[in-house]
mmCIF file of C-alpha atoms in Angstrom:
data_model
loop_
_atom_site.group_PDB
_atom_site.id
_atom_site.type_symbol
_atom_site.label_atom_id
_atom_site.label_comp_id
_atom_site.label_asym_id
_atom_site.label_seq_id
_atom_site.Cartn_x
_atom_site.Cartn_y
_atom_site.Cartn_z
ATOM 1 C CA MET A 1 0.000 0.000 0.000
ATOM 2 C CA ALA A 2 1.036 3.615 -0.344
ATOM 3 C CA SER A 3 3.077 5.173 2.393
ATOM 4 C CA ASN A 4 2.951 8.614 3.909
ATOM 5 C CA ARG A 5 5.694 10.936 2.803
ATOM 6 C CA LYS A 6 8.840 10.006 4.692
ATOM 7 C CA ALA A 7 12.505 10.878 4.714
ATOM 8 C CA LEU A 8 15.012 8.363 3.414
ATOM 9 C CA ARG A 9 18.729 8.047 3.548
ATOM 10 C CA PRO A 10 19.770 10.277 0.634
ATOM 11 C CA ALA A 11 20.387 8.423 -2.619
ATOM 12 C CA ALA A 12 21.751 9.802 -5.856
ATOM 13 C CA CYS A 13 19.185 10.385 -8.593
ATOM 14 C CA PRO A 14 19.904 8.018 -11.516
ATOM 15 C CA CYS A 15 19.135 10.906 -13.900
ATOM 16 C CA CYS A 16 20.758 14.049 -12.525
ATOM 17 C CA SER A 17 22.802 12.674 -9.564
ATOM 18 C CA ALA A 18 21.156 15.084 -7.079
ATOM 19 C CA PRO A 19 20.571 13.724 -3.555
ATOM 20 C CA VAL A 20 17.056 12.287 -3.165
ATOM 21 C CA SER A 21 15.412 11.793 0.205
ATOM 22 C CA ARG A 22 11.666 11.689 -0.412
ATOM 23 C CA SER A 23 9.602 8.521 -0.721
ATOM 24 C CA ILE A 24 6.144 8.862 -2.270
ATOM 25 C CA TYR A 25 4.944 5.249 -2.589
ATOM 26 C CA ARG A 26 5.769 1.849 -1.186
ATOM 27 C CA VAL A 27 4.419 -1.654 -1.836
ATOM 28 C CA GLU A 28 5.842 -4.706 -0.139
ATOM 29 C CA SER A 29 6.443 -8.145 -1.592
ATOM 30 C CA ILE A 30 5.362 -7.864 -5.221
ATOM 31 C CA PRO A 31 6.415 -10.129 -8.135
ATOM 32 C CA VAL A 32 9.658 -9.054 -9.773
ATOM 33 C CA HIS A 33 8.194 -9.766 -13.229
ATOM 34 C CA SER A 34 4.626 -9.502 -14.449
ATOM 35 C CA CYS A 35 4.889 -10.615 -18.095
ATOM 36 C CA VAL A 36 6.551 -13.964 -17.479
ATOM 37 C CA LEU A 37 4.640 -17.049 -18.672
ATOM 38 C CA LEU A 38 3.916 -19.369 -15.736
ATOM 39 C CA ASN A 39 2.344 -22.780 -16.247
ATOM 40 C CA SER A 40 0.703 -23.352 -12.863
ATOM 41 C CA ALA A 41 -0.784 -21.492 -9.928
ATOM 42 C CA ARG A 42 1.881 -23.100 -7.768
ATOM 43 C CA ASP A 43 4.645 -21.579 -9.888
ATOM 44 C CA ALA A 44 2.852 -18.240 -9.780
ATOM 45 C CA HIS A 45 2.581 -18.212 -5.985
ATOM 46 C CA ALA A 46 6.246 -19.187 -5.625
ATOM 47 C CA PHE A 47 7.504 -16.540 -8.041
ATOM 48 C CA PRO A 48 10.222 -14.251 -6.560
ATOM 49 C CA ARG A 49 9.056 -11.077 -4.826
ATOM 50 C CA ARG A 50 10.689 -7.860 -3.714
ATOM 51 C CA ASP A 51 9.644 -4.524 -2.212
ATOM 52 C CA LEU A 52 9.050 -1.384 -4.256
ATOM 53 C CA ASP A 53 9.847 2.049 -2.835
ATOM 54 C CA LEU A 54 9.411 4.999 -5.191
ATOM 55 C CA ALA A 55 11.578 8.050 -4.540
ATOM 56 C CA PHE A 56 11.014 11.468 -6.113
ATOM 57 C CA CYS A 57 13.849 13.739 -7.220
ATOM 58 C CA ASP A 58 13.047 17.346 -6.379
ATOM 59 C CA ALA A 59 15.800 18.555 -8.715
ATOM 60 C CA CYS A 60 14.650 16.969 -12.008
ATOM 61 C CA GLY A 61 11.277 15.311 -11.319
ATOM 62 C CA PHE A 62 12.492 11.770 -11.995
ATOM 63 C CA ILE A 63 10.893 8.929 -9.992
ATOM 64 C CA PHE A 64 12.672 5.659 -9.324
ATOM 65 C CA ASN A 65 12.442 2.507 -7.242
ATOM 66 C CA ARG A 66 15.202 2.984 -4.714
ATOM 67 C CA ALA A 67 14.700 -0.614 -3.499
ATOM 68 C CA PHE A 68 15.243 -2.076 -6.987
ATOM 69 C CA ASP A 69 17.381 -5.229 -7.056
ATOM 70 C CA GLU A 70 18.850 -5.538 -10.528
ATOM 71 C CA THR A 71 20.478 -8.891 -9.733
ATOM 72 C CA ILE A 72 17.133 -10.685 -9.608
ATOM 73 C CA MET A 73 15.949 -9.408 -12.986
ATOM 74 C CA GLY A 74 16.265 -11.744 -15.936
ATOM 75 C CA TYR A 75 14.424 -11.247 -19.219
ATOM 76 C CA SER A 76 14.177 -14.304 -21.453
ATOM 77 C CA THR A 77 12.178 -15.846 -24.258
ATOM 78 C CA ASN A 78 9.658 -16.952 -21.594
ATOM 79 C CA PHE A 79 8.198 -13.442 -21.560
ATOM 80 C CA GLU A 80 5.112 -12.191 -23.356
ATOM 81 C CA GLU A 81 4.618 -8.434 -23.500
ATOM 82 C CA SER A 82 3.062 -7.949 -26.950
ATOM 83 C CA GLN A 83 -0.047 -5.780 -27.324
ATOM 84 C CA HIS A 84 -0.307 -6.400 -31.057
ATOM 85 C CA PHE A 85 -3.270 -8.778 -30.773
ATOM 86 C CA SER A 86 -5.494 -5.762 -30.082
ATOM 87 C CA SER A 87 -7.012 -3.944 -33.057
ATOM 88 C CA THR A 88 -6.971 -0.737 -30.995
ATOM 89 C CA PHE A 89 -3.261 -1.030 -30.331
ATOM 90 C CA ASN A 90 -2.443 -2.130 -33.876
ATOM 91 C CA SER A 91 -4.156 0.931 -35.281
ATOM 92 C CA PHE A 92 -2.072 3.129 -32.971
ATOM 93 C CA ALA A 93 1.164 1.272 -33.775
ATOM 94 C CA LYS A 94 0.650 1.579 -37.522
ATOM 95 C CA GLY A 95 0.007 5.300 -37.197
ATOM 96 C CA LEU A 96 3.084 5.786 -35.023
ATOM 97 C CA ALA A 97 5.208 3.809 -37.473
ATOM 98 C CA ARG A 98 4.073 6.071 -40.312
ATOM 99 C CA GLU A 99 4.864 9.149 -38.225
ATOM 100 C CA ILE A 100 8.370 7.960 -37.344
ATOM 101 C CA ALA A 101 9.066 6.917 -40.932
ATOM 102 C CA GLN A 102 8.101 10.373 -42.160
ATOM 103 C CA LYS A 103 9.762 12.499 -39.455
ATOM 104 C CA CYS A 104 13.023 10.542 -39.558
ATOM 105 C CA ALA A 105 12.951 10.028 -43.346
ATOM 106 C CA ILE A 106 13.949 6.373 -42.988
ATOM 107 C CA ALA A 107 13.415 5.346 -46.622
ATOM 108 C CA GLY A 108 16.515 3.512 -47.799
ATOM 109 C CA LYS A 109 18.108 3.849 -44.350
ATOM 110 C CA HIS A 110 18.848 1.612 -41.352
ATOM 111 C CA VAL A 111 16.929 1.466 -38.049
ATOM 112 C CA LEU A 112 18.223 -0.017 -34.788
ATOM 113 C CA GLU A 113 15.567 -0.835 -32.176
ATOM 114 C CA ILE A 114 16.803 -1.380 -28.628
ATOM 115 C CA GLY A 115 14.279 -3.497 -26.741
ATOM 116 C CA CYS A 116 12.362 -4.655 -29.818
ATOM 117 C CA GLY A 117 10.230 -7.240 -27.998
ATOM 118 C CA LYS A 118 8.893 -9.731 -30.510
ATOM 119 C CA GLY A 119 9.859 -7.444 -33.389
ATOM 120 C CA GLU A 120 6.350 -6.578 -34.578
ATOM 121 C CA PHE A 121 6.756 -2.803 -34.506
ATOM 122 C CA LEU A 122 10.224 -2.813 -36.059
ATOM 123 C CA ARG A 123 8.981 -4.902 -38.981
ATOM 124 C CA GLU A 124 5.945 -2.655 -39.441
ATOM 125 C CA LEU A 125 8.183 0.425 -39.421
ATOM 126 C CA CYS A 126 10.738 -0.950 -41.857
ATOM 127 C CA ILE A 127 8.174 -2.257 -44.314
ATOM 128 C CA SER A 128 6.000 0.867 -44.276
ATOM 129 C CA GLY A 129 9.052 3.171 -44.401
ATOM 130 C CA GLY A 130 11.218 1.205 -46.827
ATOM 131 C CA ALA A 131 14.115 0.718 -44.390
ATOM 132 C CA THR A 132 16.283 -2.092 -43.073
ATOM 133 C CA GLY A 133 16.228 -2.946 -39.378
ATOM 134 C CA LEU A 134 18.162 -4.559 -36.557
ATOM 135 C CA GLY A 135 16.468 -5.338 -33.237
ATOM 136 C CA ILE A 136 18.025 -6.251 -29.904
ATOM 137 C CA ASP A 137 16.040 -7.911 -27.121
ATOM 138 C CA PRO A 138 16.726 -10.811 -24.708
ATOM 139 C CA ALA A 139 13.031 -11.785 -24.792
ATOM 140 C CA TYR A 140 12.690 -12.107 -28.566
ATOM 141 C CA ARG A 141 11.077 -15.379 -29.598
ATOM 142 C CA ALA A 142 10.595 -16.467 -33.202
ATOM 143 C CA ASP A 143 6.951 -17.575 -33.089
ATOM 144 C CA LYS A 144 5.624 -19.027 -36.309
ATOM 145 C CA GLY A 145 2.942 -16.863 -37.842
ATOM 146 C CA ARG A 146 3.513 -13.860 -35.593
ATOM 147 C CA ASN A 147 6.967 -12.636 -36.537
ATOM 148 C CA ASP A 148 7.912 -14.653 -39.576
ATOM 149 C CA GLU A 149 10.972 -13.305 -41.353
ATOM 150 C CA TYR A 150 9.457 -10.795 -43.733
ATOM 151 C CA GLY A 151 11.088 -7.489 -44.473
ATOM 152 C CA ASP A 152 14.809 -6.819 -44.200
ATOM 153 C CA VAL A 153 14.998 -7.148 -40.403
ATOM 154 C CA LYS A 154 17.451 -9.067 -38.236
ATOM 155 C CA ILE A 155 17.255 -9.719 -34.493
ATOM 156 C CA ILE A 156 19.956 -10.136 -31.836
ATOM 157 C CA VAL A 157 18.639 -12.053 -28.788
ATOM 158 C CA ASP A 158 20.592 -10.235 -26.092
ATOM 159 C CA TYR A 159 20.682 -7.205 -23.825
ATOM 160 C CA PHE A 160 21.905 -3.932 -25.291
ATOM 161 C CA GLY A 161 25.174 -2.799 -23.724
ATOM 162 C CA PRO A 162 28.752 -1.653 -24.394
ATOM 163 C CA ASP A 163 29.398 -4.724 -26.577
ATOM 164 C CA TYR A 164 27.080 -3.178 -29.169
ATOM 165 C CA GLN A 165 28.298 0.418 -29.150
ATOM 166 C CA HIS A 166 29.973 -0.219 -32.523
ATOM 167 C CA LEU A 167 26.587 -0.553 -34.238
ATOM 168 C CA GLN A 168 25.545 2.185 -36.634
ATOM 169 C CA ALA A 169 22.065 3.239 -37.626
ATOM 170 C CA ASP A 170 20.381 6.289 -39.109
ATOM 171 C CA THR A 171 17.617 6.038 -36.489
ATOM 172 C CA VAL A 172 17.873 4.520 -33.012
ATOM 173 C CA LEU A 173 14.466 3.472 -31.725
ATOM 174 C CA CYS A 174 13.702 2.491 -28.128
ATOM 175 C CA ARG A 175 10.089 1.850 -27.115
ATOM 176 C CA HIS A 176 8.976 0.866 -23.609
ATOM 177 C CA THR A 177 12.458 -0.125 -22.531
ATOM 178 C CA LEU A 178 13.950 2.884 -20.731
ATOM 179 C CA GLU A 179 11.541 2.412 -17.813
ATOM 180 C CA HIS A 180 13.133 -1.015 -17.232
ATOM 181 C CA VAL A 181 16.630 0.485 -16.950
ATOM 182 C CA SER A 182 17.916 1.548 -13.517
ATOM 183 C CA SER A 183 21.058 3.405 -14.647
ATOM 184 C CA VAL A 184 19.202 5.618 -17.081
ATOM 185 C CA SER A 185 21.854 8.309 -17.536
ATOM 186 C CA SER A 186 24.513 5.688 -18.333
ATOM 187 C CA PHE A 187 22.141 4.012 -20.797
ATOM 188 C CA VAL A 188 21.398 7.238 -22.691
ATOM 189 C CA ARG A 189 25.088 8.201 -22.561
ATOM 190 C CA LEU A 190 25.981 4.880 -24.210
ATOM 191 C CA ILE A 191 23.546 5.570 -27.047
ATOM 192 C CA ARG A 192 24.998 9.060 -27.494
ATOM 193 C CA LYS A 193 28.505 7.549 -27.622
ATOM 194 C CA MET A 194 27.323 4.977 -30.169
ATOM 195 C CA ILE A 195 25.984 7.753 -32.437
ATOM 196 C CA GLY A 196 29.219 9.709 -32.106
ATOM 197 C CA LYS A 197 29.724 12.463 -34.678
ATOM 198 C CA ARG A 198 26.825 11.461 -36.931
ATOM 199 C CA THR A 199 24.801 14.622 -36.322
ATOM 200 C CA GLN A 200 21.945 13.684 -38.667
ATOM 201 C CA ASP A 201 20.992 10.499 -36.786
ATOM 202 C CA TRP A 202 17.700 10.325 -34.898
ATOM 203 C CA ALA A 203 16.928 8.879 -31.469
ATOM 204 C CA VAL A 204 13.232 8.099 -30.952
ATOM 205 C CA PHE A 205 12.035 6.993 -27.518
ATOM 206 C CA GLU A 206 8.596 5.970 -26.287
ATOM 207 C CA THR A 207 8.046 5.689 -22.534
ATOM 208 C CA PRO A 208 5.019 5.602 -20.181
ATOM 209 C CA ASP A 209 4.077 9.013 -18.813
ATOM 210 C CA ALA A 210 4.594 9.092 -15.032
ATOM 211 C CA LYS A 211 2.815 12.421 -14.746
ATOM 212 C CA ARG A 212 -0.426 10.741 -15.829
ATOM 213 C CA VAL A 213 0.172 7.959 -13.291
ATOM 214 C CA LEU A 214 0.445 10.555 -10.527
ATOM 215 C CA VAL A 215 -2.568 12.544 -11.751
ATOM 216 C CA GLU A 216 -4.812 9.452 -11.932
ATOM 217 C CA SER A 217 -3.316 7.711 -8.861
ATOM 218 C CA ALA A 218 -2.907 4.784 -11.251
ATOM 219 C CA PHE A 219 -1.180 2.335 -8.924
ATOM 220 C CA TRP A 220 -1.842 -0.471 -11.433
ATOM 221 C CA ASP A 221 0.746 1.210 -13.669
ATOM 222 C CA ILE A 222 3.454 0.844 -11.013
ATOM 223 C CA TYR A 223 5.256 -2.490 -10.947
ATOM 224 C CA TYR A 224 8.634 -3.910 -10.151
ATOM 225 C CA GLU A 225 10.099 -4.166 -13.659
ATOM 226 C CA HIS A 226 9.470 -0.467 -14.095
ATOM 227 C CA CYS A 227 12.241 0.896 -11.928
ATOM 228 C CA SER A 228 12.298 4.301 -13.687
ATOM 229 C CA TYR A 229 9.394 6.738 -14.175
ATOM 230 C CA PHE A 230 9.531 9.809 -16.414
ATOM 231 C CA SER A 231 7.338 12.819 -16.901
ATOM 232 C CA PRO A 232 7.786 14.469 -20.309
ATOM 233 C CA GLY A 233 10.000 17.121 -18.719
ATOM 234 C CA ALA A 234 12.172 14.633 -16.833
ATOM 235 C CA HIS A 235 12.553 12.624 -20.036
ATOM 236 C CA ALA A 236 13.723 15.627 -22.062
ATOM 237 C CA ARG A 237 15.978 16.904 -19.266
ATOM 238 C CA LEU A 238 17.847 13.606 -19.221
ATOM 239 C CA PHE A 239 18.458 13.648 -22.977
ATOM 240 C CA ARG A 240 19.543 17.275 -23.062
ATOM 241 C CA GLN A 241 21.936 16.537 -20.213
ATOM 242 C CA GLU A 242 23.484 13.650 -22.146
ATOM 243 C CA GLY A 243 24.167 15.513 -25.388
ATOM 244 C CA PHE A 244 20.904 15.380 -27.347
ATOM 245 C CA ASP A 245 18.741 18.154 -28.698
ATOM 246 C CA VAL A 246 15.092 17.219 -28.086
ATOM 247 C CA THR A 247 13.232 18.384 -31.176
ATOM 248 C CA ASP A 248 9.743 17.046 -30.488
ATOM 249 C CA LEU A 249 7.916 15.817 -27.411
ATOM 250 C CA GLU A 250 4.345 14.559 -27.495
ATOM 251 C CA LEU A 251 1.801 12.525 -25.572
ATOM 252 C CA VAL A 252 0.066 9.690 -27.445
ATOM 253 C CA TYR A 253 -2.304 6.762 -26.897
ATOM 254 C CA ASP A 254 -4.843 8.694 -24.846
ATOM 255 C CA ASN A 255 -1.928 10.594 -23.239
ATOM 256 C CA GLN A 256 -0.522 7.400 -21.724
ATOM 257 C CA TYR A 257 2.833 7.390 -23.536
ATOM 258 C CA ILE A 258 5.580 9.936 -24.152
ATOM 259 C CA VAL A 259 7.100 9.972 -27.636
ATOM 260 C CA GLN A 260 10.316 11.947 -27.915
ATOM 261 C CA TYR A 261 12.402 12.759 -31.008
ATOM 262 C CA ALA A 262 16.007 13.873 -30.496
ATOM 263 C CA ARG A 263 19.218 14.438 -32.416
ATOM 264 C CA PRO A 264 22.809 14.592 -31.170
ATOM 265 C CA SER A 265 24.095 18.022 -30.193
ATOM 266 C CA ALA A 266 27.583 19.377 -29.569
ATOM 267 C CA GLY A 267 26.682 20.437 -26.031
ATOM 268 C CA ARG A 268 23.784 20.757 -23.631
ATOM 269 C CA THR A 269 20.715 22.408 -25.170
ATOM 270 C CA MET A 270 18.067 24.473 -23.425
ATOM 271 C CA PRO A 271 14.426 23.383 -22.997
ATOM 272 C CA ARG A 272 12.068 25.004 -25.518
ATOM 273 C CA LEU A 273 9.122 22.614 -25.836
ATOM 274 C CA PRO A 274 5.901 23.229 -23.852
ATOM 275 C CA LEU A 275 5.778 19.750 -22.249
ATOM 276 C CA GLU A 276 9.250 20.178 -20.760
ATOM 277 C CA HIS A 277 8.106 22.766 -18.220
ATOM 278 C CA ASP A 278 6.451 20.419 -15.723
ATOM 279 C CA LEU A 279 8.731 20.415 -12.673
ATOM 280 C CA GLU A 280 6.500 22.604 -10.503
ATOM 281 C CA VAL A 281 3.448 20.480 -11.345
ATOM 282 C CA MET A 282 5.377 17.270 -10.605
ATOM 283 C CA HIS A 283 6.305 18.640 -7.173
ATOM 284 C CA ARG A 284 2.640 19.245 -6.333
ATOM 285 C CA LEU A 285 1.572 15.854 -7.649
ATOM 286 C CA ALA A 286 4.298 14.028 -5.715
ATOM 287 C CA GLU A 287 3.303 15.838 -2.522
ATOM 288 C CA THR A 288 -0.338 14.742 -2.716
ATOM 289 C CA PHE A 289 0.149 11.327 -4.314
ATOM 290 C CA PRO A 290 0.367 9.190 -1.126
ATOM 291 C CA ALA A 291 -3.047 10.260 0.174
ATOM 292 C CA ARG A 292 -4.712 10.193 -3.228
ATOM 293 C CA VAL A 293 -3.446 6.752 -4.211
ATOM 294 C CA ARG A 294 -4.474 5.304 -0.862
ATOM 295 C CA ALA A 295 -8.034 6.518 -1.467
ATOM 296 C CA VAL A 296 -8.123 4.939 -4.939
ATOM 297 C CA GLN A 297 -6.839 1.640 -3.578
ATOM 298 C CA ASP A 298 -9.485 1.658 -0.830
ATOM 299 C CA PHE A 299 -12.184 2.341 -3.421
ATOM 300 C CA TRP A 300 -11.263 -0.661 -5.573
ATOM 301 C CA GLN A 301 -10.778 -2.998 -2.634
ATOM 302 C CA GLU A 302 -14.199 -2.140 -1.258
ATOM 303 C CA ARG A 303 -15.926 -2.369 -4.624
ATOM 304 C CA ILE A 304 -14.475 -5.761 -5.527
ATOM 305 C CA ARG A 305 -14.962 -7.293 -2.102
ATOM 306 C CA ALA A 306 -18.554 -6.052 -1.999
ATOM 307 C CA ALA A 307 -19.226 -7.619 -5.393
ATOM 308 C CA TYR A 308 -17.698 -10.900 -4.255
ATOM 309 C CA ALA A 309 -19.724 -10.870 -1.023
ATOM 310 C CA ALA A 310 -22.877 -10.372 -3.111
ATOM 311 C CA GLY A 311 -22.036 -13.489 -5.135
ATOM 312 C CA ARG A 312 -21.022 -11.633 -8.298
ATOM 313 C CA ARG A 313 -18.310 -13.139 -10.527
ATOM 314 C CA VAL A 314 -15.561 -10.554 -11.124
ATOM 315 C CA VAL A 315 -12.969 -10.769 -13.900
ATOM 316 C CA LEU A 316 -10.230 -8.442 -15.063
ATOM 317 C CA TRP A 317 -9.854 -7.810 -18.787
ATOM 318 C CA GLY A 318 -6.133 -7.781 -19.471
ATOM 319 C CA GLY A 319 -3.723 -10.355 -18.074
ATOM 320 C CA GLY A 320 -0.521 -8.319 -18.233
ATOM 321 C CA SER A 321 1.389 -5.975 -15.973
ATOM 322 C CA LYS A 322 -1.546 -3.782 -14.980
ATOM 323 C CA ALA A 323 -3.573 -6.785 -13.829
ATOM 324 C CA VAL A 324 -0.655 -8.246 -11.882
ATOM 325 C CA SER A 325 -0.065 -4.927 -10.129
ATOM 326 C CA PHE A 326 -3.789 -4.482 -9.436
ATOM 327 C CA LEU A 327 -4.154 -7.960 -7.953
ATOM 328 C CA THR A 328 -0.978 -8.003 -5.879
ATOM 329 C CA THR A 329 -1.206 -4.435 -4.583
ATOM 330 C CA LEU A 330 -4.805 -4.944 -3.438
ATOM 331 C CA GLN A 331 -3.984 -8.466 -2.199
ATOM 332 C CA LEU A 332 -6.897 -9.988 -4.078
ATOM 333 C CA GLY A 333 -7.463 -13.729 -4.237
ATOM 334 C CA ASP A 334 -10.807 -15.472 -4.709
ATOM 335 C CA GLU A 335 -12.544 -12.098 -5.043
ATOM 336 C CA VAL A 336 -11.416 -12.098 -8.693
ATOM 337 C CA TRP A 337 -12.223 -15.194 -10.705
ATOM 338 C CA ALA A 338 -9.793 -14.792 -13.613
ATOM 339 C CA ALA A 339 -7.984 -12.423 -15.945
ATOM 340 C CA VAL A 340 -9.100 -12.373 -19.585
ATOM 341 C CA ASP A 341 -6.567 -11.755 -22.344
ATOM 342 C CA ILE A 342 -6.833 -11.865 -26.133
ATOM 343 C CA ASN A 343 -3.127 -12.707 -26.479
ATOM 344 C CA PRO A 344 -3.102 -16.499 -27.158
ATOM 345 C CA TYR A 345 0.389 -16.838 -25.671
ATOM 346 C CA LYS A 346 -0.934 -15.716 -22.280
ATOM 347 C CA GLN A 347 -3.992 -17.934 -22.279
ATOM 348 C CA GLY A 348 -3.656 -21.005 -20.063
ATOM 349 C CA LYS A 349 -0.997 -19.304 -17.953
ATOM 350 C CA PHE A 350 -1.218 -17.795 -14.442
ATOM 351 C CA THR A 351 -0.610 -14.323 -13.051
ATOM 352 C CA PRO A 352 2.667 -13.989 -11.116
ATOM 353 C CA GLY A 353 2.169 -13.629 -7.381
ATOM 354 C CA THR A 354 -1.564 -14.370 -7.145
ATOM 355 C CA GLY A 355 -1.931 -17.391 -9.444
ATOM 356 C CA HIS A 356 -5.127 -16.236 -11.161
ATOM 357 C CA PRO A 357 -5.800 -18.117 -14.419
ATOM 358 C CA VAL A 358 -5.445 -16.166 -17.655
ATOM 359 C CA ILE A 359 -8.259 -17.209 -19.956
ATOM 360 C CA ALA A 360 -9.525 -16.529 -23.470
ATOM 361 C CA PRO A 361 -12.659 -14.405 -23.953
ATOM 362 C CA SER A 362 -14.552 -17.490 -25.175
ATOM 363 C CA ASP A 363 -13.934 -19.163 -21.797
ATOM 364 C CA LEU A 364 -16.385 -16.694 -20.277
ATOM 365 C CA LEU A 365 -19.214 -18.605 -21.935
ATOM 366 C CA ASP A 366 -18.722 -21.405 -19.384
ATOM 367 C CA ALA A 367 -18.778 -18.977 -16.454
ATOM 368 C CA PRO A 368 -20.400 -15.677 -17.427
ATOM 369 C CA PRO A 369 -19.055 -12.718 -15.460
ATOM 370 C CA ASP A 370 -21.159 -10.197 -13.604
ATOM 371 C CA LEU A 371 -18.492 -7.481 -13.404
ATOM 372 C CA VAL A 372 -15.688 -6.937 -15.916
ATOM 373 C CA ILE A 373 -12.938 -4.507 -14.908
ATOM 374 C CA VAL A 374 -11.012 -3.305 -17.966
ATOM 375 C CA MET A 375 -7.385 -2.650 -17.047
ATOM 376 C CA ASN A 376 -6.940 0.120 -19.625
ATOM 377 C CA PRO A 377 -9.843 2.436 -20.505
ATOM 378 C CA ILE A 378 -8.612 2.862 -24.070
ATOM 379 C CA TYR A 379 -9.839 -0.699 -24.720
ATOM 380 C CA LEU A 380 -13.372 -0.179 -23.374
ATOM 381 C CA ASN A 381 -15.042 -0.160 -26.782
ATOM 382 C CA GLU A 382 -13.022 -3.137 -28.015
ATOM 383 C CA VAL A 383 -13.914 -5.134 -24.884
ATOM 384 C CA ALA A 384 -17.583 -4.180 -25.129
ATOM 385 C CA GLN A 385 -17.697 -5.405 -28.732
ATOM 386 C CA SER A 386 -16.058 -8.708 -27.740
ATOM 387 C CA LEU A 387 -18.634 -9.264 -24.988
ATOM 388 C CA ILE A 388 -21.515 -8.449 -27.335
ATOM 389 C CA ALA A 389 -20.120 -10.966 -29.845
ATOM 390 C CA LEU A 390 -20.255 -13.576 -27.072
ATOM 391 C CA ASP A 391 -23.818 -12.493 -26.193
ATOM 392 C CA LEU A 392 -22.697 -11.520 -22.693
ATOM 393 C CA ARG A 393 -24.051 -8.462 -20.878
ATOM 394 C CA PRO A 394 -22.033 -7.965 -17.660
ATOM 395 C CA GLU A 395 -21.393 -4.637 -15.996
ATOM 396 C CA VAL A 396 -18.229 -3.220 -17.562
ATOM 397 C CA VAL A 397 -16.049 -0.593 -15.871
ATOM 398 C CA ALA A 398 -12.507 0.632 -16.418
ATOM 399 C CA VAL A 399 -9.832 1.553 -13.900
#
């Protein structure tokens, strides 16, 4: 549960190195991974746990898990993070790919994606933009039919690090990876060193927006793998500090994600984009977050437990990180019957920590739900259409 504001032993901010001594959120004993594929409830209950303690940097607005234990993290092919089975997400991804292809003029050029996942977005980008691609990710898995080798794209199944600083690309792409990195300044510095004197190269990053998480008290968007949390301003400040000129900064996907375009610069550049000026707002949000998030947690606990006590079958729609955080933070067990997911690779598996089954939408026909909680409101219409197709009429709400 959330903690009251408390003083900590000062720690150095992973972004700006300023001393940090304010904790804004703490959850004890949560799974260290939420997208791992687990074959039994027993495995799920036994999955490793650690504490999460979010600290806020007053100097730059960066938020990080000061209790993060990097030694226990291990990404492998037994992970499933893809959102590309959703028509809503696919429509967004295709539009973003077209935007990147146009802004970075990738036609006939080479794209390097750090943290490419299963490679779906990189292939979409390279095919639509007429480019070649190289992806790096330790969790890449060559699944037949999902990421068959079409397009001029190659994949390295490994972590990105100094061993790959010799690679060259016209555009470096990194989507939903920086939040998994604890030493963020070193990571960005390595990319800047890799680009070197090639001043026309692009660096395009997409990262969850921590400002939205604070505004909405969205505790389900806080989980162990995400050790680093950026507002748009904190994101841009880091890149300017490490030798990039941030040329464009935008919020996408219902303002859930930050997309940042940057190019190498000779020295540190000054902020000039509207979204960069958020430090004062982040201070206010961090100050009030502990009380606000506690109220939101109490609301969902009471609502779900009341539904269960009334004999209503409750399911979550979405079996990924948000569901795992929601279930473990609220310490929910039998009150939730299952998590529904359209990703076939998740179906038949179990949620880390709580051991809830992850089922296909069609499985609801055998046990119709009374209350469906959608773990991302952007999917409300898609979920409603799926339930109508199954001739099911439960109450549907979103977090």
